[in-house]
Amino acid sequence: MLIVIGGLPGTGKTTLARLLAARIGAVQVRIDTIEQAIVRSGLARHPVGPAGYVIGYALAGEHLRQGLTVIAES
């Protein structure tokens, strides 16, 4: 199962995703975390463009193929 949470900055998306993931035993894929890792690695600067989403889609897809529930948050 894939659950997608989106919204404006500061509206509680991460908090909701974290609580829901803990409650149902899901994997959380957070685009902000992926983008921050890309920037810290030196591969790109903000904005990183579509790279964060491409990686997020790949991670979510892999987890789903393994039968896990995924909460994708951006």
PDB file of C-alpha atoms in Angstrom:
ATOM      1  CA  MET A   1       0.000   0.000   0.000  1.00  0.00           C
ATOM      2  CA  LEU A   2       1.208   3.501  -0.839  1.00  0.00           C
ATOM      3  CA  ILE A   3       0.069   6.492   1.211  1.00  0.00           C
ATOM      4  CA  VAL A   4       1.014   9.940  -0.094  1.00  0.00           C
ATOM      5  CA  ILE A   5       1.024  13.020   2.148  1.00  0.00           C
ATOM      6  CA  GLY A   6       1.536  16.443   0.605  1.00  0.00           C
ATOM      7  CA  GLY A   7       0.914  20.016   1.594  1.00  0.00           C
ATOM      8  CA  LEU A   8       2.362  23.417   2.305  1.00  0.00           C
ATOM      9  CA  PRO A   9       5.462  23.902   4.499  1.00  0.00           C
ATOM     10  CA  GLY A  10       4.799  23.824   8.231  1.00  0.00           C
ATOM     11  CA  THR A  11       1.409  22.114   8.038  1.00  0.00           C
ATOM     12  CA  GLY A  12       2.428  18.954   9.926  1.00  0.00           C
ATOM     13  CA  LYS A  13       3.104  16.535   7.069  1.00  0.00           C
ATOM     14  CA  THR A  14       6.247  15.089   8.640  1.00  0.00           C
ATOM     15  CA  THR A  15       4.638  14.757  12.067  1.00  0.00           C
ATOM     16  CA  LEU A  16       1.600  13.010  10.590  1.00  0.00           C
ATOM     17  CA  ALA A  17       3.729  10.713   8.423  1.00  0.00           C
ATOM     18  CA  ARG A  18       5.997   9.789  11.333  1.00  0.00           C
ATOM     19  CA  LEU A  19       3.077   9.005  13.671  1.00  0.00           C
ATOM     20  CA  LEU A  20       1.194   7.027  11.026  1.00  0.00           C
ATOM     21  CA  ALA A  21       4.308   5.060  10.024  1.00  0.00           C
ATOM     22  CA  ALA A  22       4.924   4.095  13.652  1.00  0.00           C
ATOM     23  CA  ARG A  23       1.307   3.105  14.169  1.00  0.00           C
ATOM     24  CA  ILE A  24       0.929   0.898  11.082  1.00  0.00           C
ATOM     25  CA  GLY A  25       4.532  -0.278  10.713  1.00  0.00           C
ATOM     26  CA  ALA A  26       5.129   1.525   7.427  1.00  0.00           C
ATOM     27  CA  VAL A  27       8.314   2.789   5.801  1.00  0.00           C
ATOM     28  CA  GLN A  28       8.509   6.583   5.530  1.00  0.00           C
ATOM     29  CA  VAL A  29      10.048   8.084   2.371  1.00  0.00           C
ATOM     30  CA  ARG A  30      10.628  11.807   2.910  1.00  0.00           C
ATOM     31  CA  ILE A  31      11.621  13.867  -0.137  1.00  0.00           C
ATOM     32  CA  ASP A  32      13.123  16.659   2.021  1.00  0.00           C
ATOM     33  CA  THR A  33      15.509  14.166   3.632  1.00  0.00           C
ATOM     34  CA  ILE A  34      16.589  12.849   0.232  1.00  0.00           C
ATOM     35  CA  GLU A  35      17.143  16.377  -1.109  1.00  0.00           C
ATOM     36  CA  GLN A  36      19.183  17.328   1.971  1.00  0.00           C
ATOM     37  CA  ALA A  37      21.371  14.242   1.475  1.00  0.00           C
ATOM     38  CA  ILE A  38      21.975  15.164  -2.172  1.00  0.00           C
ATOM     39  CA  VAL A  39      23.068  18.678  -1.155  1.00  0.00           C
ATOM     40  CA  ARG A  40      25.284  17.410   1.712  1.00  0.00           C
ATOM     41  CA  SER A  41      26.966  14.967  -0.661  1.00  0.00           C
ATOM     42  CA  GLY A  42      28.035  17.841  -2.889  1.00  0.00           C
ATOM     43  CA  LEU A  43      26.273  16.372  -5.922  1.00  0.00           C
ATOM     44  CA  ALA A  44      23.968  19.378  -6.250  1.00  0.00           C
ATOM     45  CA  ARG A  45      22.874  22.608  -4.617  1.00  0.00           C
ATOM     46  CA  HIS A  46      19.363  23.665  -3.685  1.00  0.00           C
ATOM     47  CA  PRO A  47      17.113  23.409  -5.521  1.00  0.00           C
ATOM     48  CA  VAL A  48      18.112  19.918  -6.608  1.00  0.00           C
ATOM     49  CA  GLY A  49      15.392  19.740  -9.245  1.00  0.00           C
ATOM     50  CA  PRO A  50      13.637  16.437  -9.848  1.00  0.00           C
ATOM     51  CA  ALA A  51      16.472  14.306  -8.392  1.00  0.00           C
ATOM     52  CA  GLY A  52      14.867  14.015  -4.950  1.00  0.00           C
ATOM     53  CA  TYR A  53      11.615  12.800  -6.445  1.00  0.00           C
ATOM     54  CA  VAL A  54      13.312  10.363  -8.825  1.00  0.00           C
ATOM     55  CA  ILE A  55      15.192   8.808  -5.903  1.00  0.00           C
ATOM     56  CA  GLY A  56      12.064   8.856  -3.729  1.00  0.00           C
ATOM     57  CA  TYR A  57      10.056   7.051  -6.420  1.00  0.00           C
ATOM     58  CA  ALA A  58      12.784   4.421  -6.736  1.00  0.00           C
ATOM     59  CA  LEU A  59      12.945   3.860  -2.971  1.00  0.00           C
ATOM     60  CA  ALA A  60       9.167   3.703  -2.621  1.00  0.00           C
ATOM     61  CA  GLY A  61       8.935   1.282  -5.541  1.00  0.00           C
ATOM     62  CA  GLU A  62      11.545  -1.021  -4.061  1.00  0.00           C
ATOM     63  CA  HIS A  63       9.814  -1.066  -0.663  1.00  0.00           C
ATOM     64  CA  LEU A  64       6.436  -1.730  -2.306  1.00  0.00           C
ATOM     65  CA  ARG A  65       7.907  -4.639  -4.304  1.00  0.00           C
ATOM     66  CA  GLN A  66       9.058  -6.090  -0.979  1.00  0.00           C
ATOM     67  CA  GLY A  67       5.464  -5.979   0.251  1.00  0.00           C
ATOM     68  CA  LEU A  68       5.952  -3.073   2.638  1.00  0.00           C
ATOM     69  CA  THR A  69       3.546  -0.207   3.212  1.00  0.00           C
ATOM     70  CA  VAL A  70       5.112   3.112   2.197  1.00  0.00           C
ATOM     71  CA  ILE A  71       4.245   6.613   3.346  1.00  0.00           C
ATOM     72  CA  ALA A  72       5.652   9.121   0.856  1.00  0.00           C
ATOM     73  CA  GLU A  73       5.816  12.693   2.104  1.00  0.00           C
ATOM     74  CA  SER A  74       6.764  15.861   0.282  1.00  0.00           C
TER      75      SER A  74
END
